[in-house]
N, CA, C and O atoms as a DFTB+ gen file, in Angstrom:
672 C
 N C O
     1  1      79.104     -50.120       3.937
     2  2      78.128     -48.736       4.380
     3  2      76.846     -50.431       4.629
     4  3      76.720     -50.789       5.800
     5  1      76.568     -50.723       4.246
     6  2      76.719     -52.619       4.569
     7  2      76.795     -53.281       6.611
     8  3      75.994     -53.905       7.306
     9  1      77.487     -52.990       6.739
    10  2      78.047     -53.878       8.275
    11  2      77.767     -52.677       8.749
    12  3      77.370     -52.647       9.914
    13  1      77.882     -51.456       8.047
    14  2      77.484     -50.450       9.761
    15  2      75.654     -50.511      10.162
    16  3      74.931     -50.488      11.158
    17  1      75.524     -50.610       8.519
    18  2      73.380     -50.612       8.383
    19  2      73.427     -51.483       9.151
    20  3      72.792     -51.649      10.192
    21  1      74.013     -51.947       8.782
    22  2      73.842     -54.575       9.263
    23  2      73.802     -54.300      11.404
    24  3      73.004     -54.616      12.285
    25  1      75.028     -53.630      11.373
    26  2      75.222     -53.895      13.223
    27  2      73.893     -52.217      14.103
    28  3      73.735     -51.845      15.266
    29  1      73.436     -51.854      13.091
    30  2      72.913     -50.693      13.585
    31  2      71.028     -51.328      13.460
    32  3      70.101     -50.784      14.060
    33  1      70.913     -52.298      12.732
    34  2      69.685     -53.185      12.438
    35  2      69.330     -54.349      13.495
    36  3      68.229     -54.833      13.759
    37  1      70.832     -54.701      14.112
    38  2      71.166     -55.353      14.848
    39  2      71.099     -55.171      16.422
    40  3      70.753     -55.921      17.335
    41  1      71.569     -53.878      16.367
    42  2      71.125     -52.970      18.166
    43  2      69.709     -52.359      18.380
    44  3      69.173     -52.365      19.488
    45  1      68.969     -51.685      16.961
    46  2      67.328     -52.012      17.568
    47  2      66.832     -53.648      17.228
    48  3      65.637     -53.380      17.351
    49  1      66.827     -54.274      17.089
    50  2      66.459     -55.771      17.198
    51  2      66.328     -56.360      18.742
    52  3      65.394     -56.736      19.450
    53  1      68.125     -56.208      18.920
    54  2      68.253     -55.753      20.827
    55  2      67.769     -55.229      21.280
    56  3      67.130     -55.772      22.181
    57  1      67.587     -53.530      21.087
    58  2      67.060     -52.829      22.474
    59  2      65.486     -53.199      22.726
    60  3      64.942     -53.142      23.829
    61  1      64.664     -53.705      21.135
    62  2      63.003     -54.072      21.360
    63  2      63.276     -55.719      22.118
    64  3      62.807     -56.383      23.042
    65  1      63.974     -55.800      21.423
    66  2      63.098     -57.460      22.662
    67  2      63.823     -56.402      24.171
    68  3      63.173     -55.395      24.449
    69  1      64.374     -56.531      24.540
    70  2      64.843     -55.936      26.178
    71  2      63.644     -54.896      26.115
    72  3      62.901     -55.057      27.083
    73  1      63.245     -53.913      25.296
    74  2      61.868     -52.876      25.920
    75  2      61.178     -53.825      26.742
    76  3      60.618     -53.686      27.830
    77  1      61.469     -55.677      25.349
    78  2      59.787     -56.583      25.704
    79  2      59.991     -56.886      27.405
    80  3      59.223     -56.904      28.366
    81  1      61.607     -57.132      27.189
    82  2      61.786     -57.183      29.040
    83  2      61.981     -57.308      30.177
    84  3      62.433     -58.040      31.057
    85  1      60.987     -55.338      29.689
    86  2      61.775     -54.606      30.935
    87  2      63.174     -54.346      31.494
    88  3      63.636     -53.969      32.571
    89  1      63.611     -54.680      30.395
    90  2      65.283     -54.230      30.725
    91  2      65.438     -52.413      30.011
    92  3      66.417     -52.247      29.283
    93  1      64.507     -51.179      30.237
    94  2      64.916     -50.393      30.068
    95  2      66.193     -49.756      29.393
    96  3      66.369     -49.402      28.228
    97  1      67.239     -49.712      30.769
    98  2      68.647     -49.575      30.706
    99  2      69.622     -49.423      28.980
   100  3      70.384     -48.592      28.486
   101  1      68.955     -50.906      28.504
   102  2      69.585     -51.615      28.219
   103  2      68.855     -51.038      26.623
   104  3      69.494     -50.507      25.715
   105  1      67.540     -51.294      26.629
   106  2      67.145     -50.768      25.424
   107  2      67.605     -49.475      24.611
   108  3      67.931     -49.002      23.522
   109  1      67.377     -49.260      26.014
   110  2      67.710     -47.742      25.473
   111  2      69.420     -46.852      25.405
   112  3      69.772     -45.694      25.181
   113  1      70.058     -48.020      25.700
   114  2      71.583     -48.368      24.951
   115  2      71.608     -48.589      23.923
   116  3      71.892     -47.740      23.078
   117  1      71.372     -49.588      23.703
   118  2      71.076     -49.848      22.020
   119  2      70.715     -49.025      21.190
   120  3      71.317     -48.795      20.141
   121  1      69.502     -48.384      21.630
   122  2      68.283     -47.921      20.233
   123  2      69.401     -46.670      20.942
   124  3      68.931     -45.545      20.773
   125  1      70.354     -46.667      21.462
   126  2      71.467     -44.812      20.878
   127  2      72.295     -44.890      20.214
   128  3      72.649     -43.930      19.530
   129  1      73.125     -46.506      20.166
   130  2      73.654     -47.176      19.532
   131  2      73.094     -47.051      17.631
   132  3      73.592     -46.508      16.645
   133  1      71.777     -47.908      17.885
   134  2      71.383     -47.239      16.584
   135  2      71.328     -46.488      15.641
   136  3      71.299     -46.397      14.414
   137  1      71.320     -45.868      16.761
   138  2      71.092     -43.934      16.277
   139  2      72.012     -43.429      15.705
   140  3      72.196     -43.231      14.504
   141  1      72.765     -43.155      16.794
   142  2      74.127     -43.230      16.238
   143  2      75.397     -44.410      15.610
   144  3      76.626     -44.452      15.657
   145  1      74.762     -44.918      15.272
   146  2      74.869     -45.895      13.652
   147  2      74.627     -45.657      12.710
   148  3      75.550     -45.690      11.897
   149  1      73.669     -45.388      12.370
   150  2      72.291     -45.024      11.649
   151  2      71.137     -44.312      12.045
   152  3      69.969     -44.665      12.213
   153  1      71.716     -43.244      12.155
   154  2      70.945     -42.110      11.620
   155  2      69.681     -42.232      11.413
   156  3      68.717     -41.879      12.093
   157  1      69.776     -42.875      10.205
   158  2      68.357     -42.639       9.106
   159  2      67.252     -43.633       9.768
   160  3      66.148     -43.760       9.237
   161  1      67.645     -44.405      11.082
   162  2      66.644     -45.541      11.081
   163  2      65.216     -44.913      11.630
   164  3      65.087     -43.996      12.440
   165  1      64.106     -45.722      10.908
   166  2      62.918     -45.153      10.798
   167  2      61.891     -44.373      12.288
   168  3      60.852     -44.842      12.752
   169  1      62.506     -43.294      12.677
   170  2      61.236     -43.272      13.935
   171  2      62.300     -43.922      15.107
   172  3      61.902     -44.797      15.876
   173  1      63.687     -43.399      15.155
   174  2      64.369     -43.647      16.191
   175  2      64.239     -42.959      17.147
   176  3      64.421     -43.322      18.309
   177  1      63.726     -41.280      16.574
   178  2      63.890     -40.200      17.970
   179  2      62.528     -40.545      18.247
   180  3      62.235     -40.061      19.340
   181  1      61.871     -40.970      17.901
   182  2      60.565     -41.476      18.496
   183  2      60.444     -43.003      19.704
   184  3      60.031     -43.301      20.824
   185  1      61.176     -43.627      18.426
   186  2      61.379     -44.894      20.031
   187  2      62.646     -45.107      20.591
   188  3      62.946     -46.296      20.701
   189  1      63.774     -43.994      21.116
   190  2      64.340     -43.688      21.962
   191  2      63.788     -43.099      23.379
   192  3      64.038     -43.401      24.546
   193  1      62.499     -41.641      22.480
   194  2      62.022     -41.500      23.850
   195  2      60.981     -41.895      24.460
   196  3      60.597     -41.348      25.494
   197  1      60.289     -43.042      23.831
   198  2      59.825     -44.126      24.096
   199  2      60.316     -44.621      25.630
   200  3      59.663     -44.555      26.672
   201  1      61.936     -45.236      25.392
   202  2      62.823     -46.541      26.260
   203  2      63.779     -44.775      26.914
   204  3      64.925     -44.538      26.530
   205  1      63.220     -44.056      27.620
   206  2      63.621     -42.941      27.875
   207  2      62.516     -42.054      28.936
   208  3      62.829     -41.177      29.742
   209  1      61.082     -42.621      28.628
   210  2      60.253     -42.698      29.171
   211  2      59.620     -43.335      30.731
   212  3      59.094     -43.162      31.830
   213  1      60.320     -44.368      29.494
   214  2      59.861     -46.204      30.631
   215  2      61.492     -46.034      31.801
   216  3      61.450     -45.481      32.900
   217  1      62.091     -46.326      31.514
   218  2      63.646     -45.618      32.381
   219  2      63.035     -44.716      33.254
   220  3      63.078     -45.271      34.352
   221  1      62.608     -43.864      33.346
   222  2      62.983     -43.057      34.290
   223  2      61.157     -43.858      35.153
   224  3      60.938     -44.258      36.296
   225  1      60.412     -43.785      34.137
   226  2      59.366     -44.259      35.299
   227  2      60.270     -45.965      36.198
   228  3      59.954     -46.381      37.313
   229  1      61.050     -46.420      35.538
   230  2      61.861     -47.183      37.003
   231  2      62.328     -46.939      37.206
   232  3      63.021     -47.752      37.818
   233  1      62.844     -45.668      37.167
   234  2      63.694     -45.417      38.437
   235  2      63.142     -44.767      39.764
   236  3      63.767     -43.799      40.196
   237  1      61.965     -45.231      40.493
   238  2      61.390     -44.604      41.364
   239  2      61.978     -44.264      42.715
   240  3      62.936     -44.614      43.404
   241  1      60.842     -43.322      42.783
   242  2      61.257     -42.401      44.196
   243  2      60.852     -43.502      45.584
   244  3      61.200     -42.904      46.602
   245  1      60.435     -44.451      45.835
   246  2      60.886     -45.360      46.648
   247  2      59.349     -45.901      45.861
   248  3      58.605     -45.451      44.990
   249  1      59.417     -47.634      47.104
   250  2      58.760     -48.141      45.856
   251  2      57.858     -47.971      45.783
   252  3      57.744     -49.153      45.459
   253  1      56.418     -47.448      45.732
   254  2      55.656     -46.653      44.988
   255  2      56.071     -45.139      44.318
   256  3      55.765     -44.892      43.152
   257  1      56.229     -44.922      44.504
   258  2      56.995     -43.291      43.887
   259  2      57.208     -42.932      42.955
   260  3      58.382     -43.011      42.593
   261  1      56.540     -42.533      42.340
   262  2      57.078     -42.395      41.118
   263  2      58.371     -40.965      40.681
   264  3      58.681     -40.161      41.560
   265  1      58.784     -40.899      39.704
   266  2      59.338     -39.334      39.746
   267  2      58.483     -39.146      38.680
   268  3      58.301     -40.165      38.014
   269  1      58.108     -38.505      38.446
   270  2      56.664     -37.964      37.045
   271  2      57.752     -36.384      36.835
   272  3      57.200     -35.444      36.263
   273  1      59.036     -36.213      37.246
   274  2      59.841     -34.835      36.582
   275  2      60.791     -36.065      35.619
   276  3      60.580     -35.849      34.426
   277  1      61.540     -36.997      35.779
   278  2      61.747     -37.807      35.373
   279  2      60.615     -38.532      34.201
   280  3      61.038     -39.174      33.240
   281  1      59.422     -38.355      34.408
   282  2      59.397     -39.166      33.386
   283  2      58.694     -38.425      32.534
   284  3      58.034     -38.869      31.595
   285  1      58.840     -37.082      32.895
   286  2      58.611     -35.913      31.687
   287  2      60.115     -35.113      31.417
   288  3      60.299     -33.896      31.442
   289  1      60.866     -35.911      31.219
   290  2      62.597     -35.310      31.009
   291  2      62.662     -34.701      31.033
   292  3      63.091     -34.061      30.072
   293  1      62.102     -33.836      32.849
   294  2      62.488     -32.000      33.135
   295  2      63.126     -32.240      34.419
   296  3      62.753     -33.173      35.130
   297  1      64.349     -31.217      34.864
   298  2      64.480     -31.036      35.909
   299  2      63.371     -31.067      37.024
   300  3      62.310     -30.457      37.151
   301  1      64.106     -32.133      37.883
   302  2      62.807     -32.112      38.811
   303  2      62.628     -29.957      39.962
   304  3      63.289     -28.922      40.046
   305  1      61.621     -30.394      40.385
   306  2      61.578     -28.421      40.244
   307  2      61.067     -27.794      39.449
   308  3      60.746     -26.644      39.748
   309  1      60.839     -28.216      38.356
   310  2      60.543     -27.425      37.233
   311  2      59.854     -26.657      36.977
   312  3      58.798     -27.280      37.096
   313  1      59.439     -25.163      36.530
   314  2      58.839     -24.821      36.715
   315  2      57.834     -25.108      35.601
   316  3      58.171     -25.599      34.523
   317  1      56.265     -24.691      36.000
   318  2      55.002     -24.799      34.994
   319  2      55.242     -24.909      33.560
   320  3      55.074     -25.862      32.799
   321  1      55.929     -23.012      33.237
   322  2      55.901     -23.539      31.422
   323  2      56.559     -24.224      30.853
   324  3      56.539     -24.352      29.629
   325  1      57.819     -25.244      32.196
   326  2      58.803     -25.731      31.607
   327  2      58.183     -27.459      31.580
   328  3      58.517     -28.419      30.886
   329  1      57.099     -27.300      32.726
   330  2      56.329     -28.536      32.270
   331  2      55.563     -28.870      31.091
   332  3      55.489     -29.941      30.489
   333  1      54.817     -27.380      30.798
   334  2      53.825     -27.109      30.114
   335  2      55.104     -27.715      28.817
   336  3      54.681     -28.871      28.789
   337  1      55.694     -27.722      28.311
   338  2      56.325     -27.160      26.943
   339  2      57.094     -28.377      27.719
   340  3      57.979     -27.621      28.118
   341  1      57.391     -29.341      28.131
   342  2      58.737     -30.769      27.772
   343  2      56.540     -31.900      27.392
   344  3      56.650     -32.685      26.450
   345  1      55.329     -31.887      27.908
   346  2      54.657     -32.175      27.530
   347  2      53.952     -32.048      26.283
   348  3      53.095     -32.918      26.128
   349  1      54.031     -31.463      25.627
   350  2      53.911     -30.800      24.188
   351  2      54.168     -30.930      23.447
   352  3      53.626     -30.949      22.342
   353  1      56.280     -31.243      24.229
   354  2      56.485     -31.828      23.009
   355  2      56.988     -33.096      23.022
   356  3      57.646     -33.624      22.125
   357  1      56.564     -33.704      24.365
   358  2      56.242     -35.330      24.151
   359  2      55.145     -35.510      23.585
   360  3      55.377     -36.238      22.620
   361  1      53.715     -35.181      23.645
   362  2      53.126     -36.052      23.119
   363  2      52.654     -35.825      22.286
   364  3      51.608     -36.459      22.422
   365  1      52.603     -35.402      21.502
   366  2      52.965     -35.853      19.833
   367  2      54.413     -37.630      19.037
   368  3      54.426     -38.481      18.148
   369  1      55.298     -37.130      20.226
   370  2      56.229     -38.556      19.571
   371  2      55.251     -39.346      19.835
   372  3      54.677     -39.744      18.822
   373  1      54.613     -39.939      21.358
   374  2      54.136     -41.229      21.907
   375  2      52.660     -41.453      22.037
   376  3      52.047     -42.384      22.560
   377  1      52.092     -39.987      21.215
   378  2      51.237     -40.737      20.903
   379  2      50.594     -42.214      19.973
   380  3      50.891     -42.613      18.847
   381  1      50.099     -42.494      20.491
   382  2      49.563     -44.177      20.283
   383  2      48.822     -44.414      18.429
   384  3      48.806     -45.412      17.710
   385  1      48.250     -42.864      18.182
   386  2      47.700     -42.935      16.846
   387  2      48.631     -41.639      15.836
   388  3      48.345     -41.007      14.819
   389  1      49.663     -41.677      16.615
   390  2      50.667     -41.091      15.536
   391  2      52.035     -42.251      15.812
   392  3      52.707     -42.628      14.853
   393  1      52.274     -42.657      17.005
   394  2      53.055     -44.155      16.685
   395  2      53.342     -44.851      17.361
   396  3      54.025     -44.762      18.382
   397  1      52.618     -46.060      16.651
   398  2      52.852     -47.586      16.390
   399  2      54.114     -48.225      17.080
   400  3      54.512     -49.379      16.920
   401  1      54.491     -47.558      17.625
   402  2      55.591     -48.237      18.365
   403  2      55.451     -49.251      19.509
   404  3      54.325     -49.373      19.992
   405  1      56.337     -49.906      19.945
   406  2      55.744     -51.218      21.175
   407  2      56.333     -49.880      22.561
   408  3      57.162     -48.973      22.642
   409  1      55.133     -50.615      23.549
   410  2      55.701     -49.741      24.477
   411  2      55.434     -47.944      24.358
   412  3      55.959     -47.174      25.163
   413  1      54.285     -47.343      22.898
   414  2      54.519     -46.087      23.208
   415  2      53.002     -45.672      24.176
   416  3      52.839     -44.877      25.101
   417  1      51.962     -46.701      23.402
   418  2      50.826     -46.483      24.509
   419  2      51.079     -45.943      25.489
   420  3      50.817     -44.816      25.910
   421  1      51.894     -47.206      26.088
   422  2      52.139     -47.289      27.990
   423  2      52.951     -45.815      28.636
   424  3      52.997     -45.257      29.733
   425  1      53.701     -45.512      26.878
   426  2      54.486     -43.892      28.147
   427  2      54.003     -43.152      28.193
   428  3      53.724     -42.385      29.115
   429  1      53.609     -43.217      26.466
   430  2      51.873     -41.780      26.549
   431  2      51.222     -41.869      28.312
   432  3      51.219     -41.053      29.234
   433  1      50.999     -42.498      28.250
   434  2      50.161     -42.792      29.455
   435  2      50.403     -41.568      30.667
   436  3      49.718     -40.659      31.136
   437  1      51.986     -42.184      30.905
   438  2      52.767     -42.575      31.944
   439  2      53.036     -40.284      31.743
   440  3      53.011     -39.271      32.442
   441  1      53.267     -40.747      30.217
   442  2      53.367     -38.544      29.981
   443  2      52.550     -38.170      30.800
   444  3      52.793     -37.632      31.879
   445  1      51.281     -38.487      30.241
   446  2      49.372     -37.890      30.357
   447  2      49.848     -37.924      32.951
   448  3      49.735     -37.181      33.926
   449  1      50.074     -38.583      32.784
   450  2      49.988     -38.644      34.142
   451  2      50.853     -38.201      35.030
   452  3      50.641     -38.672      36.148
   453  1      51.989     -37.281      34.949
   454  2      52.964     -36.541      34.727
   455  2      52.734     -35.949      34.990
   456  3      52.747     -35.455      36.117
   457  1      52.157     -35.472      33.480
   458  2      51.581     -33.677      33.553
   459  2      50.426     -33.876      34.062
   460  3      51.344     -33.276      34.621
   461  1      49.180     -34.111      34.564
   462  2      47.732     -34.540      35.637
   463  2      48.505     -34.163      36.097
   464  3      48.598     -32.936      36.095
   465  1      49.625     -35.027      36.831
   466  2      49.407     -34.405      38.329
   467  2      50.683     -33.141      38.620
   468  3      50.545     -32.467      39.641
   469  1      51.586     -32.930      37.939
   470  2      52.881     -31.719      37.959
   471  2      52.443     -30.373      37.367
   472  3      53.006     -29.283      37.470
   473  1      51.345     -30.684      36.742
   474  2      49.460     -29.453      36.155
   475  2      49.220     -28.455      37.296
   476  3      49.524     -27.296      37.579
   477  1      48.478     -29.550      37.847
   478  2      47.686     -29.450      38.961
   479  2      48.773     -28.662      40.726
   480  3      49.655     -29.286      41.315
   481  1      48.250     -27.189      41.112
   482  2      49.380     -26.650      41.637
   483  2      49.059     -27.391      43.303
   484  3      49.728     -26.800      44.151
   485  1      48.196     -28.525      43.892
   486  2      47.119     -28.399      44.681
   487  2      48.221     -30.033      44.965
   488  3      48.586     -30.530      46.030
   489  1      48.464     -30.460      43.611
   490  2      48.636     -32.026      43.510
   491  2      50.873     -32.081      43.600
   492  3      51.852     -32.757      43.916
   493  1      50.447     -30.921      43.094
   494  2      52.193     -30.469      42.558
   495  2      53.119     -30.553      44.457
   496  3      53.916     -31.212      45.125
   497  1      52.358     -29.518      44.484
   498  2      53.185     -29.052      46.212
   499  2      53.132     -30.377      47.122
   500  3      54.093     -30.681      47.829
   501  1      51.599     -31.386      47.052
   502  2      52.248     -32.379      47.465
   503  2      53.179     -33.377      47.767
   504  3      53.763     -33.888      48.723
   505  1      53.030     -33.465      46.054
   506  2      54.425     -34.356      45.353
   507  2      55.470     -33.926      45.802
   508  3      56.280     -34.716      46.288
   509  1      55.809     -32.122      45.744
   510  2      57.091     -31.855      46.679
   511  2      56.484     -31.740      47.909
   512  3      55.327     -31.385      47.680
   513  1      56.587     -31.809      48.615
   514  2      56.909     -32.491      50.110
   515  2      56.254     -33.910      50.312
   516  3      55.580     -34.324      51.255
   517  1      56.576     -34.416      49.369
   518  2      56.819     -35.736      49.406
   519  2      58.117     -36.759      48.868
   520  3      58.670     -37.822      49.148
   521  1      58.188     -35.281      47.595
   522  2      59.481     -36.151      47.537
   523  2      60.337     -35.586      47.747
   524  3      61.366     -36.099      47.308
   525  1      60.531     -34.127      48.567
   526  2      61.675     -33.617      50.065
   527  2      61.449     -34.805      51.054
   528  3      62.170     -35.796      51.169
   529  1      60.955     -34.678      51.353
   530  2      60.837     -34.896      52.748
   531  2      61.620     -36.360      52.165
   532  3      62.706     -36.566      52.707
   533  1      61.058     -37.700      50.816
   534  2      62.501     -38.506      50.796
   535  2      63.449     -38.507      51.144
   536  3      64.226     -39.404      50.816
   537  1      64.434     -36.827      49.408
   538  2      65.119     -37.228      50.175
   539  2      65.946     -36.409      50.615
   540  3      67.125     -36.390      50.262
   541  1      65.193     -35.266      51.826
   542  2      65.524     -34.532      52.539
   543  2      66.124     -33.092      51.990
   544  3      67.216     -32.583      52.242
   545  1      65.292     -32.716      51.344
   546  2      65.587     -31.649      49.537
   547  2      65.061     -30.903      50.146
   548  3      64.886     -31.314      51.294
   549  1      64.430     -29.292      49.846
   550  2      63.784     -27.659      50.152
   551  2      62.643     -27.835      49.257
   552  3      62.526     -26.976      48.383
   553  1      61.744     -28.807      49.299
   554  2      61.418     -27.897      47.792
   555  2      60.332     -26.231      47.998
   556  3      59.776     -25.824      49.018
   557  1      60.362     -25.656      46.711
   558  2      60.706     -24.085      46.732
   559  2      59.980     -23.780      47.692
   560  3      59.120     -24.606      47.997
   561  1      60.083     -22.345      48.590
   562  2      59.165     -22.204      49.771
   563  2      58.216     -20.284      49.128
   564  3      57.282     -19.631      49.594
   565  1      59.039     -20.114      48.054
   566  2      57.854     -18.709      47.294
   567  2      56.678     -19.782      46.973
   568  3      56.614     -20.814      46.305
   569  1      55.493     -18.794      48.030
   570  2      54.202     -19.417      48.406
   571  2      53.591     -18.885      45.815
   572  3      53.202     -19.318      44.731
   573  1      53.881     -18.153      46.327
   574  2      53.810     -17.881      43.897
   575  2      54.722     -18.839      43.265
   576  3      54.800     -18.612      42.057
   577  1      55.246     -19.562      43.545
   578  2      55.847     -20.981      42.691
   579  2      55.473     -21.633      41.731
   580  3      56.111     -22.276      40.897
   581  1      53.842     -21.357      41.932
   582  2      53.510     -22.806      41.329
   583  2      52.769     -21.315      39.792
   584  3      52.801     -21.579      38.590
   585  1      52.162     -19.791      40.431
   586  2      51.588     -19.666      39.259
   587  2      53.447     -18.233      38.918
   588  3      53.336     -17.703      37.813
   589  1      53.845     -18.093      39.150
   590  2      54.409     -17.200      39.278
   591  2      55.614     -17.607      38.183
   592  3      56.507     -18.212      38.776
   593  1      55.826     -17.484      37.088
   594  2      56.742     -17.708      35.528
   595  2      58.494     -17.484      35.900
   596  3      59.534     -18.142      35.866
   597  1      58.009     -16.066      36.275
   598  2      59.319     -14.962      36.411
   599  2      60.582     -16.047      38.098
   600  3      61.774     -16.270      38.307
   601  1      59.045     -16.376      38.891
   602  2      60.753     -16.664      39.941
   603  2      61.596     -17.970      40.114
   604  3      61.301     -19.150      39.928
   605  1      62.810     -17.325      40.558
   606  2      63.095     -18.017      40.645
   607  2      64.061     -18.965      41.142
   608  3      64.980     -18.593      41.872
   609  1      63.902     -20.252      40.768
   610  2      64.902     -21.083      41.450
   611  2      65.235     -21.732      41.270
   612  3      64.650     -22.161      40.275
   613  1      66.661     -22.941      41.807
   614  2      67.596     -23.578      41.441
   615  2      66.892     -24.534      41.114
   616  3      65.966     -24.924      41.825
   617  1      67.291     -25.220      39.683
   618  2      66.792     -26.112      38.843
   619  2      68.316     -27.233      39.349
   620  3      69.513     -26.986      39.496
   621  1      67.506     -28.446      39.484
   622  2      68.750     -29.861      39.933
   623  2      68.988     -30.282      38.472
   624  3      67.872     -30.351      37.959
   625  1      70.191     -30.680      37.324
   626  2      69.972     -31.478      37.402
   627  2      69.361     -32.581      36.936
   628  3      68.202     -32.373      37.296
   629  1      69.361     -33.833      36.257
   630  2      67.846     -34.263      36.150
   631  2      69.122     -36.263      36.770
   632  3      68.784     -37.391      37.130
   633  1      70.272     -35.676      36.574
   634  2      71.470     -36.535      36.757
   635  2      70.933     -36.845      38.795
   636  3      70.529     -37.815      39.435
   637  1      71.115     -36.027      38.974
   638  2      71.940     -35.214      40.585
   639  2      70.266     -35.954      40.498
   640  3      70.086     -37.172      40.508
   641  1      69.304     -35.061      40.426
   642  2      67.944     -35.970      40.651
   643  2      67.924     -37.346      40.358
   644  3      66.896     -37.518      41.013
   645  1      68.173     -38.455      39.943
   646  2      67.479     -39.436      40.033
   647  2      69.154     -39.598      40.785
   648  3      69.270     -40.748      41.206
   649  1      69.602     -39.302      40.876
   650  2      70.816     -40.027      41.789
   651  2      70.413     -39.845      43.710
   652  3      70.531     -40.786      44.494
   653  1      69.930     -38.378      44.127
   654  2      69.738     -38.407      45.176
   655  2      67.943     -38.749      45.656
   656  3      67.251     -38.488      46.640
   657  1      67.782     -39.294      44.655
   658  2      66.285     -40.239      44.917
   659  2      66.083     -40.816      45.034
   660  3      64.970     -41.276      45.287
   661  1      67.789     -41.560      44.853
   662  2      67.012     -43.308      44.669
   663  2      66.978     -43.870      45.599
   664  3      68.001     -44.419      46.007
   665  1      65.705     -43.953      46.339
   666  2      65.952     -44.543      47.694
   667  2      65.382     -45.759      47.752
   668  3      65.597     -46.262      48.855
   669  1      64.603     -46.609      46.879
   670  2      64.710     -47.670      47.146
   671  2      65.811     -48.531      46.200
   672  3      66.007     -49.727      46.415
């Protein structure tokens, strides 16, 4: 058991070092290894969430356009209810008053900004037009899309969203 715990600790240290250098993909990989080897690692769920948000922020749509849906760890064109649910789920995990881990404050600021853009119907519509133009994907055309939670739209898995929209 001690060898497994030592390996988990080593994975956590590598993850923390990679976070500091901005290598979020590797940081996430090693944090998940830590969790797999030793699920009782303190705050591992919060740490993984920090790394996921930072990793999503690194995968921009173009050189300057953030992937706000990815930052909220949700599918592209998710409905307003899903955006609110994801924000409410992520905010307590990342809030700097509750999470003192490295990167938590920056991750929290990212989800706040993502929520601000995706919760405002006008900003969200402009964002949809921009990402649709960049990726050549049609945005939802239903005029009540932002207000009617029962309107159906096609959900694209996050992996497809990231690969489709990786322009730069």
